[in-house]
Short mmCIF file of C-alpha atoms and ligand atoms in Angstrom, two decimals:
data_model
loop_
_atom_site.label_atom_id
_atom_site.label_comp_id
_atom_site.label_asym_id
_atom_site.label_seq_id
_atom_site.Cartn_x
_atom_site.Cartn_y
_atom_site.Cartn_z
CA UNK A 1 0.82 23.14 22.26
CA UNK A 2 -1.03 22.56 18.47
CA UNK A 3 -4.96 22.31 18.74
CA UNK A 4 -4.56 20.51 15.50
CA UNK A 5 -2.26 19.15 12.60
CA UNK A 6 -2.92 17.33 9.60
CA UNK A 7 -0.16 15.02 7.06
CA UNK A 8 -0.79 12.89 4.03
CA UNK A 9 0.26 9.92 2.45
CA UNK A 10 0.75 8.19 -1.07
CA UNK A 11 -0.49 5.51 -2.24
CA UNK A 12 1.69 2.64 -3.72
CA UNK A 13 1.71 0.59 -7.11
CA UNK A 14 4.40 -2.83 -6.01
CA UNK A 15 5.76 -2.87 -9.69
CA UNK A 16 7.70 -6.28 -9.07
CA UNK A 17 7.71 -8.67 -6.58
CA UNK A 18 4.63 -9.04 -4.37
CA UNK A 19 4.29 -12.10 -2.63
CA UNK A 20 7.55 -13.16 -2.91
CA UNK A 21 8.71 -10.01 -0.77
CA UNK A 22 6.89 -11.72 2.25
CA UNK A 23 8.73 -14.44 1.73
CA UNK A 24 12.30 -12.48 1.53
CA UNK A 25 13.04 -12.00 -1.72
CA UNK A 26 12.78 -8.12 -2.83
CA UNK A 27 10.19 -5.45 -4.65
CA UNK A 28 10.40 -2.76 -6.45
CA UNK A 29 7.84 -0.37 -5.21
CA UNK A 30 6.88 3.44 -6.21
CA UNK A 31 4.56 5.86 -4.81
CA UNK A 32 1.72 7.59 -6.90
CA UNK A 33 -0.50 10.34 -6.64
CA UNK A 34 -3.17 9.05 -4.98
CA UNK A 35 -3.08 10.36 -1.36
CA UNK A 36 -4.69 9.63 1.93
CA UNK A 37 -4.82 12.34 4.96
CA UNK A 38 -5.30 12.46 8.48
CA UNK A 39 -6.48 15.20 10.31
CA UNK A 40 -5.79 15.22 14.33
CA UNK A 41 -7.57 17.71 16.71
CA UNK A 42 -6.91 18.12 20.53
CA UNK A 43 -10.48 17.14 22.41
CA UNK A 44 -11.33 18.76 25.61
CA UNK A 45 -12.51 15.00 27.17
CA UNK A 46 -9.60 11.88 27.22
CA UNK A 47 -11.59 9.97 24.39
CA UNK A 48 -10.12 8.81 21.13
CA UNK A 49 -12.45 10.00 17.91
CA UNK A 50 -11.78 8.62 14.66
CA UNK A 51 -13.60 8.86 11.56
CA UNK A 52 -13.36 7.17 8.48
CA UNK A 53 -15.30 8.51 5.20
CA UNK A 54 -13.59 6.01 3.06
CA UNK A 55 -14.70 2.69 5.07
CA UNK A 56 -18.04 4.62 6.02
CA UNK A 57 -16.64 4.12 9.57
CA UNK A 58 -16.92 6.53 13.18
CA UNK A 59 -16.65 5.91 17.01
CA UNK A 60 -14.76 6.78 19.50
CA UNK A 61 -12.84 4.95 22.12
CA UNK A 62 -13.45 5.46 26.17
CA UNK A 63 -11.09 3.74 28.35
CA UNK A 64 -10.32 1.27 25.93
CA UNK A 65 -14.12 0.57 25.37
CA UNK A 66 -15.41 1.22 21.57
CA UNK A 67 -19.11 3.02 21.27
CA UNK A 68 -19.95 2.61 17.43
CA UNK A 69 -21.14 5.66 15.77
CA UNK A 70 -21.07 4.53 11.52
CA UNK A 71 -20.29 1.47 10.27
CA UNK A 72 -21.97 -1.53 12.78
CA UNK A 73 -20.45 -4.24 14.21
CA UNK A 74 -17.35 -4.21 11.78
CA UNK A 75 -16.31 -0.80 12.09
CA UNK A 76 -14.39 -1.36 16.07
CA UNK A 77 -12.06 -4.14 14.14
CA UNK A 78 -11.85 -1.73 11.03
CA UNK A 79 -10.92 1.25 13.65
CA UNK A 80 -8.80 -0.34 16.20
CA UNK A 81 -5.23 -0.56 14.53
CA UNK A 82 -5.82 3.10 14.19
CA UNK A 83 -6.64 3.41 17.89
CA UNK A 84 -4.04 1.34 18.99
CA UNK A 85 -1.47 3.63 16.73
CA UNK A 86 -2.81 6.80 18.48
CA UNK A 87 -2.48 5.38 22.22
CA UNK A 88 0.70 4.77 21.14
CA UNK A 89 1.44 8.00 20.21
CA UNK A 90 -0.26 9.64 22.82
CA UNK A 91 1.74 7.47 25.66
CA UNK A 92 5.26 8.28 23.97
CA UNK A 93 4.49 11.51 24.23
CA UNK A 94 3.32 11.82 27.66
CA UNK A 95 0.47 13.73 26.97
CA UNK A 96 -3.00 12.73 28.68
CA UNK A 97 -5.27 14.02 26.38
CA UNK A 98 -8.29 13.08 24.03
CA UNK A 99 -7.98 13.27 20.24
CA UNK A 100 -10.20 13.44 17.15
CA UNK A 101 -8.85 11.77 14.31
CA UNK A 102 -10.29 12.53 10.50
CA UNK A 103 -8.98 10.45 8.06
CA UNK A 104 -9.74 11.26 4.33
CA UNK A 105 -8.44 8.86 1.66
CA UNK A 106 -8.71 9.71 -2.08
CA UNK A 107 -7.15 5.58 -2.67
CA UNK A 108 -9.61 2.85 -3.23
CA UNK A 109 -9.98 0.67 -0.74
CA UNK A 110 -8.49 -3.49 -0.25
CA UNK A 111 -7.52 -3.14 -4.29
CA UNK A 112 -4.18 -3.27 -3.77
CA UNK A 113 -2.97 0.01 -4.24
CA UNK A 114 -1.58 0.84 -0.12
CA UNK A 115 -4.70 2.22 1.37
CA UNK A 116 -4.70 1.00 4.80
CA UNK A 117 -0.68 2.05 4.62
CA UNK A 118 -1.17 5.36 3.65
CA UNK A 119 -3.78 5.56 6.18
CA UNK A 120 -1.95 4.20 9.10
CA UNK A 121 1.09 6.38 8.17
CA UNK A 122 -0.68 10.15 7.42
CA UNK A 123 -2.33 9.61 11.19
CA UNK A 124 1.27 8.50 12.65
CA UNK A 125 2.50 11.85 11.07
CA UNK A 126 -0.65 13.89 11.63
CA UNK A 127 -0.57 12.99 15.87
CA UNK A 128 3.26 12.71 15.73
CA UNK A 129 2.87 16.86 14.70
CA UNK A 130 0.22 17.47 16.87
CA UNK A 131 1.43 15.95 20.21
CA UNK A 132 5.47 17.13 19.29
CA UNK A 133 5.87 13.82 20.11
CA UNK A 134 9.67 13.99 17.49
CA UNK A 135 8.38 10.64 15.94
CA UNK A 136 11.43 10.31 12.51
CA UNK A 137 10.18 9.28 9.19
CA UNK A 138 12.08 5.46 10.44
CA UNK A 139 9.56 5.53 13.47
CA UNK A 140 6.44 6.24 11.77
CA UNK A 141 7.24 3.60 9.14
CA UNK A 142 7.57 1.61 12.09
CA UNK A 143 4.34 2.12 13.92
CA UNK A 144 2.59 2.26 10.61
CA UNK A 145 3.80 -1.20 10.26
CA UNK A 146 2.48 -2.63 13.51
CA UNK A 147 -0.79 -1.50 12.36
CA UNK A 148 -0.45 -3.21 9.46
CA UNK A 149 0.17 -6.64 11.42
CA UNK A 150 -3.20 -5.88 12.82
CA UNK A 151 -4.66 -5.75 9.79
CA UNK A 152 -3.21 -8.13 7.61
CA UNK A 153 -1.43 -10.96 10.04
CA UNK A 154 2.12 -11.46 8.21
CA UNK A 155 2.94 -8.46 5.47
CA UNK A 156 6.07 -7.47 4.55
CA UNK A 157 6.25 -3.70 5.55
CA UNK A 158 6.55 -3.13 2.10
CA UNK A 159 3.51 -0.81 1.92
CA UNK A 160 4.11 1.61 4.76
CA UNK A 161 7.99 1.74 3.31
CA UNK A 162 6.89 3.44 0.32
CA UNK A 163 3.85 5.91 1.92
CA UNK A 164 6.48 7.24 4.35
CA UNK A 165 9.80 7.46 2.28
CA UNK A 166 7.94 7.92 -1.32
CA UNK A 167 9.76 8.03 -4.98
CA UNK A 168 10.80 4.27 -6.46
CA UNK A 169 12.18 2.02 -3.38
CA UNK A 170 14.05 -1.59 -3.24
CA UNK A 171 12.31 -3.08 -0.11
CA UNK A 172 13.27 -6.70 1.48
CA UNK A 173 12.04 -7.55 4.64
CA UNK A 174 14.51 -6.61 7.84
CA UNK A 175 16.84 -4.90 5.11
CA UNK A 176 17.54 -1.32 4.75
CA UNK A 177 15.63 0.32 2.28
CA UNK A 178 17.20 1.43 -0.69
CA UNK A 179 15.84 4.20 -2.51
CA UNK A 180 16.17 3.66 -6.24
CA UNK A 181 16.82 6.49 -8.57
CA UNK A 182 14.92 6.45 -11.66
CA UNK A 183 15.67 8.92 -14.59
CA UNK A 184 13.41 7.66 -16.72
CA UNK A 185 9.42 8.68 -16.73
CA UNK A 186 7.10 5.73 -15.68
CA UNK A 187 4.31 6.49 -17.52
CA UNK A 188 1.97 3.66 -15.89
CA UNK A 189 -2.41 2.86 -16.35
CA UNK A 190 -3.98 1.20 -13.45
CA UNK A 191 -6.83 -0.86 -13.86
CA UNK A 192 -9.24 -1.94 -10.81
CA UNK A 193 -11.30 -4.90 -10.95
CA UNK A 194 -13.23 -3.35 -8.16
CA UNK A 195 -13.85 -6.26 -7.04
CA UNK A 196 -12.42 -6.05 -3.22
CA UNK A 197 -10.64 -8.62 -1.26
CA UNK A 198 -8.57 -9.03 2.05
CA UNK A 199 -4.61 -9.15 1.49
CA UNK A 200 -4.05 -10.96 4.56
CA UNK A 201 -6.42 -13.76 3.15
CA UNK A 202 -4.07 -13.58 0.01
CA UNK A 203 -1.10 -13.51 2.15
CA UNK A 204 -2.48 -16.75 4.07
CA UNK A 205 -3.37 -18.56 1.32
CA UNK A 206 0.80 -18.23 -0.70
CA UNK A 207 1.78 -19.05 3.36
CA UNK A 208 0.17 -22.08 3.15
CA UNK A 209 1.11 -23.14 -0.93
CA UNK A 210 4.76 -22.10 0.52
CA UNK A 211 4.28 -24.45 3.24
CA UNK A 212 3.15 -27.45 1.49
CA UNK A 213 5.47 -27.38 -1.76
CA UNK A 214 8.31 -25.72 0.35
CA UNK A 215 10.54 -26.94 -2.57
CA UNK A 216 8.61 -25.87 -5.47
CA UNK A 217 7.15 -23.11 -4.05
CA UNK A 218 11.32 -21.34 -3.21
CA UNK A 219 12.26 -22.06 -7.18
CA UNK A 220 9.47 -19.34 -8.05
CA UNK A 221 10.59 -17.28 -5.26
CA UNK A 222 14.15 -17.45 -6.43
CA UNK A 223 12.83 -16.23 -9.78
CA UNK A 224 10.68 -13.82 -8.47
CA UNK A 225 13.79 -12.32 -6.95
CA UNK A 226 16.08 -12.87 -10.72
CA UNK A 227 13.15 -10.70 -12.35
CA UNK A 228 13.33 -8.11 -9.85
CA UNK A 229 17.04 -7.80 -10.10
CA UNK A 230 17.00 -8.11 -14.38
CA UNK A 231 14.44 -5.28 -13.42
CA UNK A 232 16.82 -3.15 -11.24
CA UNK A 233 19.12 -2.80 -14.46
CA UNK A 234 16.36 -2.29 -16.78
CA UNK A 235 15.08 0.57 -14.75
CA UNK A 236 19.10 2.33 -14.43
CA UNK A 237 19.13 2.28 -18.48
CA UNK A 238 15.95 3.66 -18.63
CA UNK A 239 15.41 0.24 -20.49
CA UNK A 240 11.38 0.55 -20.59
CA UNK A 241 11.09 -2.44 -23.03
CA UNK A 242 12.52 -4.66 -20.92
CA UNK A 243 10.89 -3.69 -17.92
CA UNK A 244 7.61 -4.37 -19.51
CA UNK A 245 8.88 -8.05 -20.09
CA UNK A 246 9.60 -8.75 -16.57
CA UNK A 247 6.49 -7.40 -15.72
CA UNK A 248 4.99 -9.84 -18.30
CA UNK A 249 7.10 -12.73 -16.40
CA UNK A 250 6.23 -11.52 -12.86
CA UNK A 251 2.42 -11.68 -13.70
CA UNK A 252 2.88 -15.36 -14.74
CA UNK A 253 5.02 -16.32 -11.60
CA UNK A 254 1.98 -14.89 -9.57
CA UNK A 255 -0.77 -16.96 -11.88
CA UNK A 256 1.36 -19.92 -10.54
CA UNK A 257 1.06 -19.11 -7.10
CA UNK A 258 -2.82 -18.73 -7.55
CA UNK A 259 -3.29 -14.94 -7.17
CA UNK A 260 -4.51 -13.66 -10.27
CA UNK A 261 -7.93 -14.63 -11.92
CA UNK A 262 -9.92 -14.76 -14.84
CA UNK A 263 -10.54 -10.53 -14.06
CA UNK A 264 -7.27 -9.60 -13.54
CA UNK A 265 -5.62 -11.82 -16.31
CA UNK A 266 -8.62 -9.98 -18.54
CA UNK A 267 -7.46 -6.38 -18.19
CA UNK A 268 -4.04 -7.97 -18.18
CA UNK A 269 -4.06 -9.13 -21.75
CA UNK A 270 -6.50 -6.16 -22.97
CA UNK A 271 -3.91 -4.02 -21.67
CA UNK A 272 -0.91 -5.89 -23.63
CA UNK A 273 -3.26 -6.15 -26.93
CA UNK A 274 -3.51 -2.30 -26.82
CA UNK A 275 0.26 -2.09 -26.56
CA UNK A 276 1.14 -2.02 -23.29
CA UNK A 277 5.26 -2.91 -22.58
CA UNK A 278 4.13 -5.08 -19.91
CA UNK A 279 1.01 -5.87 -17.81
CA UNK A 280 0.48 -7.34 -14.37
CA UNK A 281 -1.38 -7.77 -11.38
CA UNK A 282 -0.25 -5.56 -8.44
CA UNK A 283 -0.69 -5.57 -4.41
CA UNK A 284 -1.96 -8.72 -3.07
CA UNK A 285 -4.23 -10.40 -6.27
CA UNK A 286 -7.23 -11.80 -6.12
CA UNK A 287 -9.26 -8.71 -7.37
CA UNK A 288 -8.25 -5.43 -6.57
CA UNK A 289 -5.62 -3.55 -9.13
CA UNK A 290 -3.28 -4.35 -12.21
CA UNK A 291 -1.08 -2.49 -13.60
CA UNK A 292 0.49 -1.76 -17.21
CA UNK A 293 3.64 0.51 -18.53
CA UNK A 294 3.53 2.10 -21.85
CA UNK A 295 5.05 4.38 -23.85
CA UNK A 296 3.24 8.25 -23.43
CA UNK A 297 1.60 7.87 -26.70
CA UNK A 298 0.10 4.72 -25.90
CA UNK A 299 -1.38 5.39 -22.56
CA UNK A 300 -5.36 6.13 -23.81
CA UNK A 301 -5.28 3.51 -26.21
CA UNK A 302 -4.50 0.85 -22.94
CA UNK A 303 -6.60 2.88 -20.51
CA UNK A 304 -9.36 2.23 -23.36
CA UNK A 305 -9.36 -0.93 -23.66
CA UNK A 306 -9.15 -1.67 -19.68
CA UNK A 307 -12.32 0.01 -19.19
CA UNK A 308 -14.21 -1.73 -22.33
CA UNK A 309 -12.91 -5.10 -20.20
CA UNK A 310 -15.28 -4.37 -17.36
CA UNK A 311 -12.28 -2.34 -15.44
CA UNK A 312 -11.84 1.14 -14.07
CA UNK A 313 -8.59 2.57 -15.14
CA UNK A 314 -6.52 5.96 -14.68
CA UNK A 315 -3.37 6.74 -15.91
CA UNK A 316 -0.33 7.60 -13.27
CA UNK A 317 2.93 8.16 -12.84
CA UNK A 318 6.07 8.11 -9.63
CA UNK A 319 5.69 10.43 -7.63
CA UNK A 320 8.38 11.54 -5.37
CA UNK A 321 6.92 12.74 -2.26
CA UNK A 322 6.28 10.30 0.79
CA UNK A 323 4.44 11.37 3.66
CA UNK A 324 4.42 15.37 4.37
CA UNK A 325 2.47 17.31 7.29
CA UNK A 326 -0.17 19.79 5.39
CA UNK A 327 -0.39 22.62 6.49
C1 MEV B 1 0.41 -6.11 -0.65
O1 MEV B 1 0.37 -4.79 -1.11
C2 MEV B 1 1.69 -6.77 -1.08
C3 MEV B 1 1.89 -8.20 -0.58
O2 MEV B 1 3.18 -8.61 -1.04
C4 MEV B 1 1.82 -8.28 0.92
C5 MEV B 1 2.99 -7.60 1.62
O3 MEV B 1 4.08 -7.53 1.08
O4 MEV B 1 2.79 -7.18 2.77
C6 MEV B 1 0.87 -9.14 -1.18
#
């Protein structure tokens, strides 16, 4: 048997169609290279260890109990999906042992971008090598998931789709996942508000605009789903200009559901001044990340002007690779 294994992740830009994916219409998702890793370790005792440098976070888990070493009161809720993953694991594989988990994450953290995702799926993969347990790539997406639940009550699934499977994807909810391939380079600036916020807040808060103007509220769905599928074709002909004008259109649909704000909608339009394609929130709103396409040439000049609006940009691209075990 391993004494230890190790497996990363990728983080996630949603390019179209946040929100609405929750609510079954479909996204267009693509991995980046951003990456988040998990390190497992066989312990000699039966208790669970998991660290966290990224949420400042330790402790380790005895009988079910939680005895805080980092991070106060907050860091049992911030740790427990994690545990609950790994006792999962560990019973599938019908091995009574104790673990130390090391998680590593190079993605910020609640701004959108798949952290907690990445996370959840580089320590499925990391204990799924360590314990042989013979986990697939469609089972760790699907504990990574129920971790996800945990964390933010009613996602889509979206987010652990594209750290396990990687490259561009088509998700909707309960659908199979359809990998999209795109010829065409996606040359792509991210800008963080850092300001940080809780996607299942976000989530909670379209849930209840959905329920109250259930009429309204499925006409911006239904378009939310039209610009994704305009999208799909803009992205098969490599059709860059026109992807940047659904992007514009998506951003608006999600100012009318009350996600963006006066930060996000600021990098937004410094982004499109500079000559970004397109320009638009990404991941859950409310702070956190947006996102802008532009032609190669172009990419400083929007990255610029995103950090002279009181953001934090970078400049990415797709990246193909989902989750892999390191070795
Ligand atoms: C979060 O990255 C994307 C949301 O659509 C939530 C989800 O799909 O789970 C806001």
């Amino acid at each position: 048997m391993k004494t230890q294994a190790k497996a990363s992740a990728p983080a996630k830009v949603i390019l179209l169609g946040e929100h609405f994916v929750v609510h079954g219409a479909p996204a267009i998702v693509l991995a980046i290279d951003k990456r988040a890793t998990a390190q497992a370790q066989l312990r000699r005792d039966k208790q669970i260890f998991i660290s966290s440098k990224a949420i400042s976070s330790s402790g380790y888990f005895s009988n079910g109990k939680f005895h805080v070493q980092e991070g106060g009161k907050q860091a049992k809720t911030k740790l427990e999906p994690i545990y609950k993953l790994a006792r999962n694991l560990l019973n599938l594989s019908k091995k009574d042992v104790g673990i130390n988990l090391k998680i590593d994450s190079s993605i910020p953290v609640a701004a959108g971008l798949g952290s907690s995702a990445a996370v959840a799926v580089a320590s499925a993969a990391s204990l799924n090598h360590l314990l042989d347990a013979g986990l697939t790539k469609d089972d760790i997406f699907t504990m990574a998931f129920e971790a996800e639940k945990i964390i933010h009550g009613n996602p889509s699934g979206v987010d652990p789709a594209i750290s396990t499977y990687g490259g561009v994807i088509l998700y909707r909810r309960g659908e199979k996942i359809r990998k999209l391939d795109v010829a065409v380079d996606l040359p792509l600036v991210i800008g963080d508000t850092k300001i940080e916020r809780s996607t299942g807040k976000m989530i909670a808060h379209v849930g209840d605009l959905v329920n109250r103007y259930p009429v309204v509220s499925d006409k911006i769905i239904q378009v939310g789903e039209a610009v994704v599928n305009r999208s799909i074709q803009a992205l098969e002909h490599s059709d860059l200009e026109t992807l940047g004008e659904m992007m514009n259109l998506n951003h608006a649909l999600l100012c009318a559901i009350g996600v963006s704000n006066e930060h996000l909608d600021r990098l937004v339009y410094a982004a499109r001044k500079a000559g970004a394609l397109g320009a638009k929130l990404t991941g859950a709103g409310g702070g956190g990340c947006m996102v802008a396409l532009a032609y190669p040439e172009n990419l400083d000049a929007v990255a610029e002007a995103i950090n002279q609006s009181g953001g934090e940009a970078f400049i990415t691209e797709k990246t193909v690779e989902g989750v892999r075990v390191e070795s």
